[in-house]
Structure formats: C-alpha cells, structure tokens
Amino acid sequence: MSDTSKVSKAEAEVEHQNTVAPADDPTAAPVAVVDPRLLVREEGLKGYITEFKRKIKGGELGSLPVFIGLIVIWTIFQLQNDRFLSADNLSNISYYLSATGMLAIGLVFVLLLGEIDLSVGSVSGLASTIFAVVVVNHGVNAWLALVLAIVTGAVIGALQGWFFARIGVPAFVVTLAGFLGWNGLMLWLLGSAGTINIPGETGPVHLLGQSSFFMDQAVIGAYLLAGLGVLSMLVGSFIDQRRRKAAGVPFRPTSEIVLRVGALAVVSIAAAVVLNNASGVSNALVIFLASLVVVDFILRRTTYGRKIFAVGGGIEAARRAGISVSMVRISVFAISGGFAAVGGMFFAGQTASATLNAGGGNTLMLAIAAAVIGGTSLFGGRGNVWSALLGMLVIQSIQTGLDLLNMNTSIQYMITGAVLLGAVVIDSVSRKSQKASGRA
C-alpha cells in the first residue's frame, strides 16, 4: 500500500471517529468534528484557514467580536481626541479596570453555571467597610483585617449558594436578597458619618493605591512581567505538546506554538513600553493579571474546573457522571463572594476609604457586562476568565473615552447598554449556529 493510501485511510478513520449527528435530528447525516491540530499538521496554513472558516460558520466566534470591538472603539476615540491612546490614559485604563474586573472574575464562575449573582456589588462594599472598621476603629492589623474581609465575602457567597443548591431558592432571588441585605449591613456599620477614611500608608490600601507600582522606581518591572508571561506560555505549550505526543493524541505543531508565543511577546512588550512611558505597571493590575492566570489554570487544567463546565453544560448529565452538583454550586458562589470582597479592597485602595457608595451605583451591572461582553455565555457552559479582562477593557475604554470628550454620564450608560445587548445577541446567534451545525 502506498504512503498516500495510508494517509487517506488514517484521515478516513479520524473522520469516522469524530462525527456526530445534529442535536435536533438524530437521523440527519453526521457532521464531521475534526481536531484543528490535525488540520494544521496535515495541511499547514490551509488547515488554519479551513478551521477558521469552520468556526465562523459553526458560530464558534470566541473572542473575535471583542477584539474587533476594541479596535473600533479605540480608533473612534483616538480620532476624536488624540490623547486617548497616550501612555498616561492607557495607564489609567489599566489601573481602574482592575477593581470591577475582580468582581467580573467571580461572576464568570457563576455564569458558567448558567446562574447570576446580584450581590457582588454589596458584598464588595461590605468587605471594604469591615476592613475599615476593624483597622481604623479597633486597631486590628491591616493584613489580618484583609484576610477577615475576604473570608467574610467567601462565607457570604457560600451561604447564598447553600440556599440555592440545598433549599432550592432561585439564585436570582437569593442574591437579590443579598444585594439588599448586605448593603443594609454596610450602611449600619458605617453609621451616621457614612465614610471611614483609611490612612494611605495602611498595608493593603497602600499596595493597591494609584501611586503604587510593581518594582517601583525600576523601569524593568514591566519588561520582567512581559518576559515571565511569554516564558510561561512557551514552557507550558511545549510541556503540553510533549504530554500529548506521549499519549498518542493530536498536538500543536512547534510552528504554531512559536507563532502564538511570538504574538504574545509582541503584545506584551508593546504594553510594557506604553506603561513604562507613563509610570509603570500598577500593583493592582499585576494582582489582577496574576489572578486571571491562576483562575484560568484552575478552570482549564483541573478536575474541579471541568466539573464547573459539566454542571453548566447539563445538570442531569453532570449528576449521572457522579458530580456533586450541590457542592459545585456552593463552592462557585463562595468563589464569587471571595472575589467580590477582593474587588471591594481594590475600590478601597483607589479612594483610601470605605463609603456609602462602595460597591453601589452601576458597579454590579458593569461587572456582569464585563463578563458577558468578554465572551462568557449567559446560558452557561461556555466562557473563560480572560473575558473579565477583555470585557473590562471595552467598558473602561468607553468610559474613559467619553470622559475625555466631556460626554454626559447618561451617554455612557446608553452606549455601554448597547454594547452589552450586542454581546448577548452575538452569543445567542452563535449558539443557534452551533446547534444547527451539530456542535451545541
């Protein structure tokens, strides 16, 4: 048998083993499901193009709409005001997106289950208030108070998750009650003054302040972070390639790994140059990015992460697979509460105070919008934590750009609402496309 015949036979076997019938019609002709890494290995650049067309046709848009949206937003604002893409303005965007971004990370977990947590804004305000009360009024060590605030947020989330998972109260109702109740507790703790100022030199507050930067006074800080990110991706990709080779399953070719790592290097170094032309990389941004890396690893590389996706994809199927649905739900809401508390500390670092407005206003809506705009599905089972970063980049860019143009807050709300609606429409359409192509 010739080599060509062997290859054709192997391709036919792969095609046969990776076919599924559309979900709506089991009798319909099966749809081929080809691993994109096989296409790349067999066809090179043509394989990339074929796979890209297949994803677009099947509704698997990923983060493409977000990147296109960012390009459009940045182009429009830069044309209207040439300071928009200045180093100082981009540095401000990167700093102020981190607080709400922390809330969005926790919400990604909840959205992956197909649920919602309306209490994160109130929990973040309560956490910053607890921190301020025990540090300022009772003289507790600031770092111990930080742990207490975060644990309080996680316990609150777990409690709400218990009512949802064990008692059966809808998550919407439980967290709406939390939104009201925890906000009331925060107001009671603040008292008639309504504000507790926190000394700027207080440990966590100083760490998260706008004037605190990674490796302060050292210009190599941003480049060091960029280098660590690129090196981590490079090493991780080759380890994954070797592991998949040993297991005899499709793996990414070295050329693709080099291309991906090279693209990350270009973006990372460009960001480092821009931030160094301002004041450097803020500690708040560093902690936010580190949190994204850790949480991304948990969701994509651990059994617990796969359980979350399984529960979000189908509760009954997850239960039959032996997954404790109740425990997954409770833990996810605990994670959401914990990240809400961390976000509250970021807000406290920005203002060096705990106020009546902490976690209020449109904080909750922006956090939800960030997760959804970034690509996490409202219907559960699809998304990743990087959507918190992408979504916040979109929202913070809109807010900052409109501020530079002296636009009214009402305009900001309307534009952000339109962007959110657009993201949900894209999500809904892509799900229908996937369902029609048998990939739902």
Coordinates of C-alpha atoms in Angstrom, one line a residue:
M1 CA 0.0 0.0 0.0
S2 CA 1.4 3.4 -0.9
D3 CA 2.0 6.2 1.6
T4 CA -0.8 8.2 0.1
S5 CA -3.2 5.4 0.7
K6 CA -2.1 5.1 4.3
V7 CA -2.7 8.8 4.9
S8 CA -6.1 8.7 3.3
K9 CA -7.0 5.7 5.3
A10 CA -5.9 7.4 8.5
E11 CA -7.9 10.5 7.6
A12 CA -11.0 8.4 6.9
E13 CA -10.7 6.7 10.3
V14 CA -10.3 10.1 12.1
E15 CA -13.3 11.4 10.1
H16 CA -15.4 8.4 11.1
Q17 CA -14.4 8.5 14.8
N18 CA -15.2 12.2 15.0
T19 CA -18.7 12.5 13.6
V20 CA -21.8 13.4 15.4
A21 CA -25.5 13.8 14.3
P22 CA -27.1 17.3 14.8
A23 CA -28.8 17.5 18.2
D24 CA -32.2 18.4 16.8
D25 CA -32.3 15.5 14.3
P26 CA -30.6 12.2 15.2
T27 CA -31.4 10.8 11.8
A28 CA -29.7 13.5 9.9
A29 CA -26.3 13.0 8.3
P30 CA -23.5 13.1 10.8
V31 CA -21.3 16.2 11.0
A32 CA -17.6 15.8 10.9
V33 CA -15.7 17.0 14.0
V34 CA -12.1 17.4 13.1
D35 CA -9.5 18.4 15.7
P36 CA -8.0 21.7 14.4
R37 CA -4.5 20.5 15.3
L38 CA -4.9 17.6 12.9
L39 CA -5.8 20.0 10.1
V40 CA -2.8 22.2 10.9
R41 CA -0.5 19.2 10.9
E42 CA -1.9 17.8 7.6
E43 CA -2.5 21.0 5.7
G44 CA -0.3 23.7 7.2
L45 CA -1.6 27.3 6.5
K46 CA -4.5 25.9 4.5
G47 CA -5.6 24.0 7.6
Y48 CA -5.7 27.2 9.7
I49 CA -7.9 28.9 7.1
T50 CA -10.2 25.8 6.8
E51 CA -10.6 25.7 10.6
F52 CA -11.2 29.4 10.9
K53 CA -14.0 29.2 8.2
R54 CA -15.5 26.2 10.0
K55 CA -15.6 28.0 13.3
I56 CA -17.2 31.1 11.8
K57 CA -19.8 29.0 10.0
G58 CA -20.4 27.0 13.2
G59 CA -20.9 30.1 15.4
E60 CA -17.6 29.5 17.3
L61 CA -16.6 33.1 17.3
G62 CA -14.5 33.1 20.6
S63 CA -13.0 36.5 21.4
L64 CA -13.0 37.7 17.8
P65 CA -16.0 40.1 18.3
V66 CA -14.3 41.6 21.4
F67 CA -11.1 42.3 19.6
I68 CA -12.9 43.9 16.6
G69 CA -15.0 46.0 19.0
L70 CA -11.8 47.2 20.8
I71 CA -10.2 48.2 17.6
V72 CA -13.3 50.1 16.5
I73 CA -13.7 51.8 19.9
W74 CA -10.0 52.8 20.2
T75 CA -10.0 54.1 16.6
I76 CA -13.1 56.2 17.1
F77 CA -11.9 57.8 20.3
Q78 CA -8.4 58.4 19.0
L79 CA -9.8 60.2 16.0
Q80 CA -11.9 62.4 18.4
N81 CA -9.2 63.0 20.9
D82 CA -5.5 62.3 20.2
R83 CA -4.8 61.9 24.0
F84 CA -6.9 58.7 24.1
L85 CA -4.0 56.3 23.1
S86 CA -1.4 58.3 25.1
A87 CA 0.6 56.4 27.7
D88 CA -0.9 58.2 30.6
N89 CA -4.5 57.5 29.5
L90 CA -3.9 53.8 28.7
S91 CA -2.2 53.5 32.1
N92 CA -5.3 54.9 33.8
I93 CA -7.5 52.5 31.9
S94 CA -5.3 49.5 33.0
Y95 CA -5.5 50.7 36.7
Y96 CA -9.2 51.4 37.0
L97 CA -10.4 48.3 35.3
S98 CA -8.9 46.0 37.9
A99 CA -11.4 46.6 40.7
T100 CA -14.6 45.9 38.8
G101 CA -12.5 43.2 36.9
M102 CA -12.1 41.3 40.2
L103 CA -15.9 41.2 40.6
A104 CA -16.2 40.0 37.0
I105 CA -13.8 37.1 37.6
G106 CA -16.1 35.7 40.3
L107 CA -19.1 36.3 38.1
V108 CA -17.5 34.3 35.3
F109 CA -17.7 31.2 37.6
V110 CA -21.4 31.8 38.3
L111 CA -22.2 32.5 34.7
L112 CA -20.5 29.2 33.6
L113 CA -23.2 27.5 35.7
G114 CA -25.9 29.5 33.8
E115 CA -26.8 31.4 37.0
I116 CA -26.4 35.0 38.2
D117 CA -25.1 36.7 41.4
L118 CA -26.7 40.1 42.0
S119 CA -25.0 40.6 45.4
V120 CA -21.4 41.1 44.4
G121 CA -21.6 44.9 44.5
S122 CA -23.0 44.9 48.0
V123 CA -20.5 42.2 49.2
S124 CA -17.6 44.2 47.8
G125 CA -18.8 47.3 49.7
L126 CA -19.4 45.3 52.9
A127 CA -15.9 43.8 52.7
S128 CA -14.2 47.2 52.4
T129 CA -16.3 48.5 55.3
I130 CA -15.4 45.6 57.5
F131 CA -11.8 46.2 56.7
A132 CA -12.1 49.9 57.5
V133 CA -14.0 49.3 60.8
V134 CA -11.6 46.8 62.3
V135 CA -8.5 48.6 61.2
V136 CA -9.5 52.2 62.0
N137 CA -11.9 51.8 64.9
H138 CA -10.4 48.7 66.5
G139 CA -6.7 48.8 65.6
V140 CA -6.6 45.3 64.1
N141 CA -3.5 44.5 62.0
A142 CA -4.3 45.6 58.4
W143 CA -3.2 42.3 56.8
L144 CA -5.3 40.3 59.3
A145 CA -8.2 42.5 58.5
L146 CA -7.7 41.9 54.8
V147 CA -8.0 38.1 55.4
L148 CA -11.1 38.7 57.5
A149 CA -12.7 40.8 54.8
I150 CA -12.0 38.2 52.1
V151 CA -13.2 35.3 54.2
T152 CA -16.4 37.2 55.0
G153 CA -17.1 37.6 51.3
A154 CA -16.5 33.8 50.7
V155 CA -18.7 32.8 53.6
I156 CA -21.5 35.1 52.4
G157 CA -21.2 33.6 48.9
A158 CA -21.3 30.0 50.3
L159 CA -24.3 30.9 52.4
Q160 CA -26.2 32.2 49.4
G161 CA -25.0 29.2 47.4
W162 CA -26.4 26.9 50.1
F163 CA -29.8 28.4 49.9
F164 CA -29.7 28.0 46.1
A165 CA -28.2 24.5 45.9
R166 CA -29.8 22.9 49.0
I167 CA -33.0 24.7 49.6
G168 CA -33.9 25.3 46.0
V169 CA -34.4 29.1 46.2
P170 CA -33.6 30.6 42.7
A171 CA -30.2 32.2 42.6
F172 CA -31.7 35.4 41.3
V173 CA -33.9 35.7 44.4
V174 CA -31.2 34.7 46.9
T175 CA -28.6 37.1 45.5
L176 CA -31.2 39.9 45.1
A177 CA -32.0 39.5 48.8
G178 CA -28.2 39.6 49.5
F179 CA -27.9 42.7 47.4
L180 CA -30.4 44.5 49.7
G181 CA -29.4 42.8 53.0
W182 CA -25.6 43.2 52.7
N183 CA -25.9 46.8 51.6
G184 CA -28.1 47.5 54.7
L185 CA -25.4 45.9 56.9
M186 CA -22.7 48.0 55.3
L187 CA -24.8 51.2 56.0
W188 CA -25.3 50.1 59.6
L189 CA -21.5 49.6 60.1
L190 CA -20.6 52.9 58.6
G191 CA -23.0 54.7 60.9
S192 CA -24.2 58.3 60.5
A193 CA -20.8 59.5 59.2
G194 CA -21.2 57.4 56.1
T195 CA -17.5 57.4 55.5
I196 CA -14.4 55.9 57.1
N197 CA -11.1 57.2 55.9
I198 CA -8.3 54.7 55.8
P199 CA -4.7 56.0 56.2
G200 CA -3.0 55.9 52.9
E201 CA 0.1 54.1 54.3
T202 CA -2.1 51.2 55.6
G203 CA -0.6 48.0 54.0
P204 CA -3.3 46.7 51.6
V205 CA -4.5 50.2 50.8
H206 CA -1.0 51.5 50.0
L207 CA -0.4 48.4 47.9
L208 CA -3.5 49.0 45.8
G209 CA -3.2 52.8 45.6
Q210 CA -2.8 54.5 42.2
S211 CA 0.7 55.7 43.2
S212 CA 2.0 52.2 43.9
F213 CA 3.7 50.3 41.1
F214 CA 5.3 46.9 40.6
M215 CA 9.1 47.3 41.3
D216 CA 8.6 51.0 42.0
Q217 CA 11.4 53.2 40.6
A218 CA 12.6 50.3 38.4
V219 CA 11.9 50.5 34.7
I220 CA 12.5 46.8 34.2
G221 CA 9.3 45.9 36.1
A222 CA 7.0 45.9 33.1
Y223 CA 9.5 44.1 30.9
L224 CA 10.1 41.5 33.6
L225 CA 6.4 40.8 33.7
A226 CA 6.2 40.6 30.0
G227 CA 9.1 38.2 29.9
L228 CA 7.6 35.9 32.6
G229 CA 4.3 35.8 30.8
V230 CA 5.9 34.8 27.5
L231 CA 8.3 32.3 29.1
S232 CA 5.4 30.7 31.0
M233 CA 3.4 30.3 27.8
L234 CA 6.4 28.9 25.9
V235 CA 7.2 26.3 28.6
G236 CA 3.6 25.3 29.2
S237 CA 3.0 24.9 25.5
F238 CA 6.0 22.6 25.0
I239 CA 5.1 20.6 28.1
D240 CA 1.6 20.1 26.8
Q241 CA 2.9 19.2 23.3
R242 CA 5.2 16.5 24.8
R243 CA 2.5 15.1 27.0
R244 CA 0.1 14.8 24.1
K245 CA 2.7 13.2 21.9
A246 CA 3.4 10.6 24.6
A247 CA -0.3 9.9 24.9
G248 CA -0.6 9.5 21.1
V249 CA -3.2 12.2 20.7
P250 CA -3.2 15.3 18.4
F251 CA -0.9 18.1 19.5
R252 CA 0.0 21.6 18.4
P253 CA 3.0 21.7 16.0
T254 CA 6.1 23.6 17.0
S255 CA 5.5 26.2 14.3
E256 CA 2.1 27.0 15.8
I257 CA 3.5 27.3 19.3
V258 CA 6.2 29.6 18.1
L259 CA 3.6 31.8 16.3
R260 CA 1.4 32.0 19.3
V261 CA 4.2 32.8 21.7
G262 CA 5.6 35.4 19.3
A263 CA 2.2 37.1 19.1
L264 CA 2.0 37.2 22.9
A265 CA 5.6 38.6 23.1
V266 CA 4.8 41.4 20.7
V267 CA 1.6 42.4 22.6
S268 CA 3.3 42.1 26.0
I269 CA 6.4 44.1 25.1
A270 CA 4.2 46.8 23.4
A271 CA 2.1 47.1 26.6
A272 CA 5.3 47.2 28.7
V273 CA 6.7 50.1 26.6
V274 CA 3.4 52.0 26.8
L275 CA 3.1 51.6 30.6
N276 CA 6.8 52.5 31.2
N277 CA 6.2 55.7 29.2
A278 CA 3.7 56.6 31.9
S279 CA 4.5 55.5 35.5
G280 CA 4.9 51.7 35.1
V281 CA 2.7 48.8 36.0
S282 CA 0.4 49.3 38.9
N283 CA 0.3 46.7 41.6
A284 CA -3.5 46.5 41.2
L285 CA -3.0 45.4 37.5
V286 CA -0.3 42.9 38.5
I287 CA -2.6 41.3 41.1
F288 CA -5.5 41.3 38.7
L289 CA -3.5 39.6 35.9
A290 CA -2.0 37.1 38.3
S291 CA -5.5 36.2 39.5
L292 CA -6.5 35.6 35.9
V293 CA -3.6 33.2 35.3
V294 CA -4.3 31.2 38.4
V295 CA -8.1 31.0 37.9
D296 CA -7.6 30.1 34.2
F297 CA -5.4 27.2 35.2
I298 CA -8.0 26.0 37.7
L299 CA -10.8 26.1 35.2
R300 CA -8.9 24.6 32.3
R301 CA -6.5 22.2 33.9
T302 CA -8.1 20.8 37.0
T303 CA -10.9 18.3 37.7
Y304 CA -12.8 20.9 39.6
G305 CA -12.8 23.3 36.6
R306 CA -14.1 20.5 34.3
K307 CA -16.9 19.9 36.9
I308 CA -18.0 23.5 36.6
F309 CA -18.2 23.3 32.9
A310 CA -20.0 20.0 33.1
V311 CA -22.6 21.3 35.5
G312 CA -23.1 24.4 33.3
G313 CA -23.4 22.3 30.2
G314 CA -26.1 20.0 31.7
I315 CA -27.1 19.4 35.3
E316 CA -28.6 15.9 34.8
A317 CA -25.7 14.7 32.8
A318 CA -23.2 16.0 35.4
R319 CA -25.2 14.3 38.2
R320 CA -25.2 11.0 36.3
A321 CA -21.4 11.3 35.9
G322 CA -21.1 11.3 39.7
I323 CA -20.5 15.1 40.1
S324 CA -21.9 16.6 43.3
V325 CA -23.9 19.4 41.7
S326 CA -24.7 21.0 45.1
M327 CA -21.1 21.2 46.2
V328 CA -20.0 22.7 42.9
R329 CA -22.8 25.3 43.1
I330 CA -22.0 26.2 46.7
S331 CA -18.3 26.5 46.0
V332 CA -18.8 28.6 42.9
F333 CA -20.9 31.1 44.8
A334 CA -18.2 31.2 47.6
I335 CA -15.6 32.0 44.9
S336 CA -17.8 34.8 43.6
G337 CA -18.2 36.2 47.1
G338 CA -14.5 36.0 47.7
F339 CA -13.6 37.8 44.5
A340 CA -16.2 40.4 45.3
A341 CA -14.5 41.1 48.6
V342 CA -11.1 41.4 46.9
G343 CA -12.7 43.8 44.4
G344 CA -14.0 45.8 47.4
M345 CA -10.5 46.1 48.7
F346 CA -9.4 47.4 45.3
F347 CA -12.0 50.1 45.5
A348 CA -10.8 51.0 49.0
G349 CA -7.3 51.3 47.6
Q350 CA -8.5 53.7 44.9
T351 CA -10.2 56.0 47.4
A352 CA -8.4 55.2 50.7
S353 CA -11.8 55.0 52.3
A354 CA -15.0 53.0 52.8
T355 CA -18.0 55.0 51.8
L356 CA -21.8 54.6 51.3
N357 CA -21.1 54.4 47.6
A358 CA -18.8 51.5 47.8
G359 CA -20.0 48.7 45.5
G360 CA -23.0 50.8 44.6
G361 CA -24.1 52.7 41.6
N362 CA -23.5 50.7 38.4
T363 CA -20.8 48.5 39.8
L364 CA -22.8 45.3 39.7
M365 CA -24.1 46.0 36.2
L366 CA -20.6 46.8 34.8
A367 CA -19.2 43.6 36.4
I368 CA -21.9 41.5 34.8
A369 CA -21.5 43.4 31.5
A370 CA -17.7 42.8 31.5
A371 CA -18.0 39.1 31.8
V372 CA -20.7 38.8 29.1
I373 CA -19.1 41.3 26.7
G374 CA -15.8 39.5 27.1
G375 CA -17.4 36.3 25.8
T376 CA -18.8 34.3 28.7
S377 CA -22.2 32.9 27.8
L378 CA -25.3 33.8 29.9
F379 CA -26.6 30.4 29.1
G380 CA -23.8 28.5 30.9
G381 CA -21.2 26.0 30.0
R382 CA -19.1 28.3 27.8
G383 CA -16.5 31.1 28.5
N384 CA -13.2 31.7 30.3
V385 CA -11.9 34.1 32.9
W386 CA -10.0 36.2 30.3
S387 CA -13.4 37.5 29.3
A388 CA -13.2 39.6 32.5
L389 CA -10.2 41.4 31.2
L390 CA -11.5 41.8 27.7
G391 CA -14.9 43.0 28.8
M392 CA -13.4 45.5 31.3
L393 CA -11.1 46.8 28.5
V394 CA -14.1 47.5 26.4
I395 CA -16.1 49.1 29.2
Q396 CA -13.3 51.1 30.7
S397 CA -12.2 52.3 27.2
I398 CA -15.8 53.6 26.6
Q399 CA -15.9 55.3 30.0
T400 CA -12.5 56.9 29.7
G401 CA -13.1 57.9 26.1
L402 CA -16.4 59.6 26.8
D403 CA -14.8 61.4 29.8
L404 CA -12.2 62.8 27.5
L405 CA -14.9 64.1 25.2
N406 CA -16.8 65.5 28.2
M407 CA -19.8 63.4 27.5
N408 CA -22.7 63.1 30.0
T409 CA -22.9 60.0 32.2
S410 CA -26.2 59.2 30.6
I411 CA -24.5 58.8 27.2
Q412 CA -22.0 56.3 28.9
Y413 CA -24.9 54.2 30.2
M414 CA -26.6 54.1 26.9
I415 CA -23.5 53.1 24.9
T416 CA -22.5 50.5 27.5
G417 CA -26.0 49.1 27.5
A418 CA -26.0 48.9 23.7
V419 CA -22.6 47.1 23.7
L420 CA -23.9 44.6 26.3
L421 CA -27.0 43.9 24.2
G422 CA -24.9 43.4 21.2
A423 CA -22.7 40.9 23.1
V424 CA -25.8 38.9 24.2
V425 CA -27.2 38.9 20.7
I426 CA -23.9 37.6 19.3
D427 CA -23.9 34.9 22.0
S428 CA -27.5 33.9 21.2
V429 CA -26.9 33.8 17.4
S430 CA -23.7 31.8 17.8
R431 CA -25.4 29.2 20.0
K432 CA -28.1 28.8 17.3
S433 CA -25.4 28.4 14.7
Q434 CA -23.6 25.8 16.8
K435 CA -26.9 24.0 17.4
A436 CA -27.7 24.0 13.7
S437 CA -24.2 22.6 12.8
G438 CA -24.5 19.9 15.5
R439 CA -21.9 21.5 17.9
A440 CA -24.2 22.7 20.6

